[in-house]
Amino acid sequence: MKLEKVLTFTEKEEELATLLTDVGLKRNVAKVLVYLANTNEATSRDIERGTDLRQPEVSIAMRTLSEKEWIENRESKAESKGRPVKIYCLSKPIKDIVDTIESDKKEEIENQLKLIQKVREIVSA
């Protein structure tokens, strides 16, 4: 039997995932992002174990992160016969990703304020 080391969330990492969820990321996406921010690279199986998510949940989160271009992946030959294993890592530092989230949220808020201003104009007319 092979002994593997599985990374698990610390209290600080749980808090970070919760904060990312509070600012609008889906919970599973936030957990995967935090996990990848704290490791150089990981397989989806590593991510499943470390985040306590099921395979479909990890796949959906990875698709979201990939669409945002926040992760990269490469294939590695499997230890035995079968499919190659994908290995994931962040495509940019977590601080840059947080900057992107902040910028997106500021833009979202500005758009909402413009809409409220239009409502005020119509109500006042």
PDB file of N, CA and C in Angstrom, residues 48-102:
ATOM      1  N   GLU A  48      -9.598  16.817  -4.612  1.00  0.00           N
ATOM      2  CA  GLU A  48     -10.778  16.175  -4.006  1.00  0.00           C
ATOM      3  C   GLU A  48     -10.528  15.865  -2.538  1.00  0.00           C
ATOM      4  N   ARG A  49      -9.410  15.243  -2.266  1.00  0.00           N
ATOM      5  CA  ARG A  49      -9.086  14.850  -0.893  1.00  0.00           C
ATOM      6  C   ARG A  49      -8.843  16.058   0.005  1.00  0.00           C
ATOM      7  N   GLY A  50      -8.099  17.038  -0.506  1.00  0.00           N
ATOM      8  CA  GLY A  50      -7.727  18.191   0.309  1.00  0.00           C
ATOM      9  C   GLY A  50      -8.868  19.146   0.595  1.00  0.00           C
ATOM     10  N   THR A  51      -9.841  19.200  -0.326  1.00  0.00           N
ATOM     11  CA  THR A  51     -10.970  20.124  -0.150  1.00  0.00           C
ATOM     12  C   THR A  51     -12.221  19.423   0.352  1.00  0.00           C
ATOM     13  N   ASP A  52     -12.174  18.105   0.395  1.00  0.00           N
ATOM     14  CA  ASP A  52     -13.320  17.297   0.802  1.00  0.00           C
ATOM     15  C   ASP A  52     -14.509  17.500  -0.152  1.00  0.00           C
ATOM     16  N   LEU A  53     -14.171  17.606  -1.454  1.00  0.00           N
ATOM     17  CA  LEU A  53     -15.196  17.722  -2.491  1.00  0.00           C
ATOM     18  C   LEU A  53     -15.226  16.439  -3.314  1.00  0.00           C
ATOM     19  N   ARG A  54     -16.369  16.193  -3.942  1.00  0.00           N
ATOM     20  CA  ARG A  54     -16.481  15.024  -4.816  1.00  0.00           C
ATOM     21  C   ARG A  54     -15.942  15.369  -6.201  1.00  0.00           C
ATOM     22  N   GLN A  55     -15.641  14.346  -6.984  1.00  0.00           N
ATOM     23  CA  GLN A  55     -15.038  14.535  -8.307  1.00  0.00           C
ATOM     24  C   GLN A  55     -15.853  15.474  -9.199  1.00  0.00           C
ATOM     25  N   PRO A  56     -17.184  15.315  -9.297  1.00  0.00           N
ATOM     26  CA  PRO A  56     -17.934  16.242 -10.154  1.00  0.00           C
ATOM     27  C   PRO A  56     -17.862  17.689  -9.671  1.00  0.00           C
ATOM     28  N   GLU A  57     -17.816  17.885  -8.357  1.00  0.00           N
ATOM     29  CA  GLU A  57     -17.715  19.231  -7.802  1.00  0.00           C
ATOM     30  C   GLU A  57     -16.379  19.874  -8.156  1.00  0.00           C
ATOM     31  N   VAL A  58     -15.318  19.077  -8.091  1.00  0.00           N
ATOM     32  CA  VAL A  58     -13.990  19.575  -8.461  1.00  0.00           C
ATOM     33  C   VAL A  58     -13.957  19.897  -9.954  1.00  0.00           C
ATOM     34  N   SER A  59     -14.530  19.033 -10.776  1.00  0.00           N
ATOM     35  CA  SER A  59     -14.542  19.263 -12.231  1.00  0.00           C
ATOM     36  C   SER A  59     -15.249  20.565 -12.585  1.00  0.00           C
ATOM     37  N   ILE A  60     -16.390  20.823 -11.956  1.00  0.00           N
ATOM     38  CA  ILE A  60     -17.136  22.055 -12.227  1.00  0.00           C
ATOM     39  C   ILE A  60     -16.334  23.269 -11.773  1.00  0.00           C
ATOM     40  N   ALA A  61     -15.722  23.174 -10.609  1.00  0.00           N
ATOM     41  CA  ALA A  61     -14.893  24.277 -10.109  1.00  0.00           C
ATOM     42  C   ALA A  61     -13.701  24.524 -11.035  1.00  0.00           C
ATOM     43  N   MET A  62     -13.084  23.451 -11.510  1.00  0.00           N
ATOM     44  CA  MET A  62     -11.927  23.589 -12.396  1.00  0.00           C
ATOM     45  C   MET A  62     -12.338  24.251 -13.708  1.00  0.00           C
ATOM     46  N   ARG A  63     -13.519  23.912 -14.209  1.00  0.00           N
ATOM     47  CA  ARG A  63     -14.012  24.521 -15.444  1.00  0.00           C
ATOM     48  C   ARG A  63     -14.169  26.031 -15.244  1.00  0.00           C
ATOM     49  N   THR A  64     -14.748  26.430 -14.116  1.00  0.00           N
ATOM     50  CA  THR A  64     -14.920  27.853 -13.811  1.00  0.00           C
ATOM     51  C   THR A  64     -13.572  28.562 -13.723  1.00  0.00           C
ATOM     52  N   LEU A  65     -12.633  27.968 -12.998  1.00  0.00           N
ATOM     53  CA  LEU A  65     -11.303  28.571 -12.850  1.00  0.00           C
ATOM     54  C   LEU A  65     -10.576  28.651 -14.189  1.00  0.00           C
ATOM     55  N   SER A  66     -10.773  27.650 -15.019  1.00  0.00           N
ATOM     56  CA  SER A  66     -10.150  27.620 -16.345  1.00  0.00           C
ATOM     57  C   SER A  66     -10.736  28.717 -17.236  1.00  0.00           C
ATOM     58  N   GLU A  67     -12.062  28.891 -17.182  1.00  0.00           N
ATOM     59  CA  GLU A  67     -12.714  29.945 -17.968  1.00  0.00           C
ATOM     60  C   GLU A  67     -12.210  31.327 -17.576  1.00  0.00           C
ATOM     61  N   LYS A  68     -11.896  31.506 -16.308  1.00  0.00           N
ATOM     62  CA  LYS A  68     -11.369  32.781 -15.818  1.00  0.00           C
ATOM     63  C   LYS A  68      -9.864  32.902 -16.091  1.00  0.00           C
ATOM     64  N   GLU A  69      -9.280  31.826 -16.609  1.00  0.00           N
ATOM     65  CA  GLU A  69      -7.842  31.754 -16.906  1.00  0.00           C
ATOM     66  C   GLU A  69      -6.990  31.916 -15.660  1.00  0.00           C
ATOM     67  N   TRP A  70      -7.489  31.362 -14.546  1.00  0.00           N
ATOM     68  CA  TRP A  70      -6.762  31.418 -13.284  1.00  0.00           C
ATOM     69  C   TRP A  70      -5.943  30.157 -13.028  1.00  0.00           C
ATOM     70  N   ILE A  71      -6.154  29.108 -13.836  1.00  0.00           N
ATOM     71  CA  ILE A  71      -5.384  27.871 -13.657  1.00  0.00           C
ATOM     72  C   ILE A  71      -4.795  27.414 -14.985  1.00  0.00           C
ATOM     73  N   GLU A  72      -3.774  26.594 -14.850  1.00  0.00           N
ATOM     74  CA  GLU A  72      -3.152  25.927 -15.992  1.00  0.00           C
ATOM     75  C   GLU A  72      -3.127  24.445 -15.673  1.00  0.00           C
ATOM     76  N   ASN A  73      -3.037  23.626 -16.716  1.00  0.00           N
ATOM     77  CA  ASN A  73      -2.895  22.201 -16.454  1.00  0.00           C
ATOM     78  C   ASN A  73      -1.964  21.580 -17.472  1.00  0.00           C
ATOM     79  N   ARG A  74      -1.405  20.470 -17.082  1.00  0.00           N
ATOM     80  CA  ARG A  74      -0.553  19.680 -17.970  1.00  0.00           C
ATOM     81  C   ARG A  74      -0.870  18.219 -17.700  1.00  0.00           C
ATOM     82  N   GLU A  75      -0.518  17.382 -18.653  1.00  0.00           N
ATOM     83  CA  GLU A  75      -0.778  15.959 -18.470  1.00  0.00           C
ATOM     84  C   GLU A  75       0.497  15.238 -18.088  1.00  0.00           C
ATOM     85  N   SER A  76       0.339  14.250 -17.238  1.00  0.00           N
ATOM     86  CA  SER A  76       1.451  13.424 -16.802  1.00  0.00           C
ATOM     87  C   SER A  76       1.053  11.979 -17.021  1.00  0.00           C
ATOM     88  N   LYS A  77       2.000  11.182 -17.432  1.00  0.00           N
ATOM     89  CA  LYS A  77       1.700   9.767 -17.641  1.00  0.00           C
ATOM     90  C   LYS A  77       1.243   9.135 -16.339  1.00  0.00           C
ATOM     91  N   ALA A  78       0.228   8.311 -16.440  1.00  0.00           N
ATOM     92  CA  ALA A  78      -0.266   7.599 -15.264  1.00  0.00           C
ATOM     93  C   ALA A  78       0.767   6.573 -14.823  1.00  0.00           C
ATOM     94  N   GLU A  79       0.726   6.255 -13.524  1.00  0.00           N
ATOM     95  CA  GLU A  79       1.679   5.283 -12.994  1.00  0.00           C
ATOM     96  C   GLU A  79       1.461   3.910 -13.605  1.00  0.00           C
ATOM     97  N   SER A  80       0.224   3.594 -13.882  1.00  0.00           N
ATOM     98  CA  SER A  80      -0.078   2.323 -14.535  1.00  0.00           C
ATOM     99  C   SER A  80      -0.689   2.638 -15.889  1.00  0.00           C
ATOM    100  N   LYS A  81      -1.179   1.616 -16.556  1.00  0.00           N
ATOM    101  CA  LYS A  81      -1.840   1.852 -17.832  1.00  0.00           C
ATOM    102  C   LYS A  81      -3.083   2.688 -17.597  1.00  0.00           C
ATOM    103  N   GLY A  82      -3.517   3.365 -18.614  1.00  0.00           N
ATOM    104  CA  GLY A  82      -4.726   4.154 -18.479  1.00  0.00           C
ATOM    105  C   GLY A  82      -4.514   5.589 -18.887  1.00  0.00           C
ATOM    106  N   ARG A  83      -5.468   6.368 -18.558  1.00  0.00           N
ATOM    107  CA  ARG A  83      -5.455   7.780 -18.927  1.00  0.00           C
ATOM    108  C   ARG A  83      -4.308   8.530 -18.285  1.00  0.00           C
ATOM    109  N   PRO A  84      -3.806   9.539 -19.012  1.00  0.00           N
ATOM    110  CA  PRO A  84      -2.828  10.431 -18.372  1.00  0.00           C
ATOM    111  C   PRO A  84      -3.533  11.224 -17.260  1.00  0.00           C
ATOM    112  N   VAL A  85      -2.792  11.646 -16.282  1.00  0.00           N
ATOM    113  CA  VAL A  85      -3.336  12.400 -15.154  1.00  0.00           C
ATOM    114  C   VAL A  85      -3.085  13.880 -15.404  1.00  0.00           C
ATOM    115  N   LYS A  86      -4.114  14.703 -15.194  1.00  0.00           N
ATOM    116  CA  LYS A  86      -3.934  16.150 -15.326  1.00  0.00           C
ATOM    117  C   LYS A  86      -3.414  16.706 -14.011  1.00  0.00           C
ATOM    118  N   ILE A  87      -2.455  17.596 -14.141  1.00  0.00           N
ATOM    119  CA  ILE A  87      -1.871  18.258 -12.980  1.00  0.00           C
ATOM    120  C   ILE A  87      -2.155  19.755 -13.122  1.00  0.00           C
ATOM    121  N   TYR A  88      -2.720  20.327 -12.065  1.00  0.00           N
ATOM    122  CA  TYR A  88      -3.170  21.715 -12.095  1.00  0.00           C
ATOM    123  C   TYR A  88      -2.313  22.614 -11.214  1.00  0.00           C
ATOM    124  N   CYS A  89      -2.245  23.881 -11.618  1.00  0.00           N
ATOM    125  CA  CYS A  89      -1.605  24.909 -10.798  1.00  0.00           C
ATOM    126  C   CYS A  89      -2.231  26.252 -11.150  1.00  0.00           C
ATOM    127  N   LEU A  90      -2.032  27.238 -10.298  1.00  0.00           N
ATOM    128  CA  LEU A  90      -2.525  28.575 -10.604  1.00  0.00           C
ATOM    129  C   LEU A  90      -1.698  29.170 -11.737  1.00  0.00           C
ATOM    130  N   SER A  91      -2.350  29.913 -12.617  1.00  0.00           N
ATOM    131  CA  SER A  91      -1.636  30.533 -13.731  1.00  0.00           C
ATOM    132  C   SER A  91      -1.014  31.871 -13.343  1.00  0.00           C
ATOM    133  N   LYS A  92      -1.445  32.397 -12.190  1.00  0.00           N
ATOM    134  CA  LYS A  92      -0.894  33.661 -11.683  1.00  0.00           C
ATOM    135  C   LYS A  92      -0.964  33.629 -10.170  1.00  0.00           C
ATOM    136  N   PRO A  93      -0.216  34.478  -9.509  1.00  0.00           N
ATOM    137  CA  PRO A  93      -0.241  34.482  -8.043  1.00  0.00           C
ATOM    138  C   PRO A  93      -1.640  34.802  -7.503  1.00  0.00           C
ATOM    139  N   ILE A  94      -1.947  34.266  -6.354  1.00  0.00           N
ATOM    140  CA  ILE A  94      -3.258  34.469  -5.735  1.00  0.00           C
ATOM    141  C   ILE A  94      -3.540  35.960  -5.514  1.00  0.00           C
ATOM    142  N   LYS A  95      -2.513  36.755  -5.225  1.00  0.00           N
ATOM    143  CA  LYS A  95      -2.712  38.193  -5.030  1.00  0.00           C
ATOM    144  C   LYS A  95      -3.238  38.849  -6.303  1.00  0.00           C
ATOM    145  N   ASP A  96      -2.755  38.412  -7.468  1.00  0.00           N
ATOM    146  CA  ASP A  96      -3.243  38.943  -8.746  1.00  0.00           C
ATOM    147  C   ASP A  96      -4.696  38.530  -8.980  1.00  0.00           C
ATOM    148  N   ILE A  97      -5.037  37.330  -8.571  1.00  0.00           N
ATOM    149  CA  ILE A  97      -6.412  36.856  -8.710  1.00  0.00           C
ATOM    150  C   ILE A  97      -7.336  37.676  -7.817  1.00  0.00           C
ATOM    151  N   VAL A  98      -6.886  37.973  -6.604  1.00  0.00           N
ATOM    152  CA  VAL A  98      -7.678  38.803  -5.691  1.00  0.00           C
ATOM    153  C   VAL A  98      -7.840  40.205  -6.277  1.00  0.00           C
ATOM    154  N   ASP A  99      -6.783  40.735  -6.909  1.00  0.00           N
ATOM    155  CA  ASP A  99      -6.884  42.041  -7.576  1.00  0.00           C
ATOM    156  C   ASP A  99      -7.942  42.017  -8.677  1.00  0.00           C
ATOM    157  N   THR A 100      -7.988  40.932  -9.429  1.00  0.00           N
ATOM    158  CA  THR A 100      -8.986  40.773 -10.491  1.00  0.00           C
ATOM    159  C   THR A 100     -10.392  40.730  -9.907  1.00  0.00           C
ATOM    160  N   ILE A 101     -10.563  39.982  -8.823  1.00  0.00           N
ATOM    161  CA  ILE A 101     -11.870  39.908  -8.159  1.00  0.00           C
ATOM    162  C   ILE A 101     -12.287  41.302  -7.690  1.00  0.00           C
ATOM    163  N   GLU A 102     -11.355  42.030  -7.091  1.00  0.00           N
ATOM    164  CA  GLU A 102     -11.653  43.381  -6.605  1.00  0.00           C
ATOM    165  C   GLU A 102     -12.082  44.285  -7.759  1.00  0.00           C
TER     166      GLU A 102
END
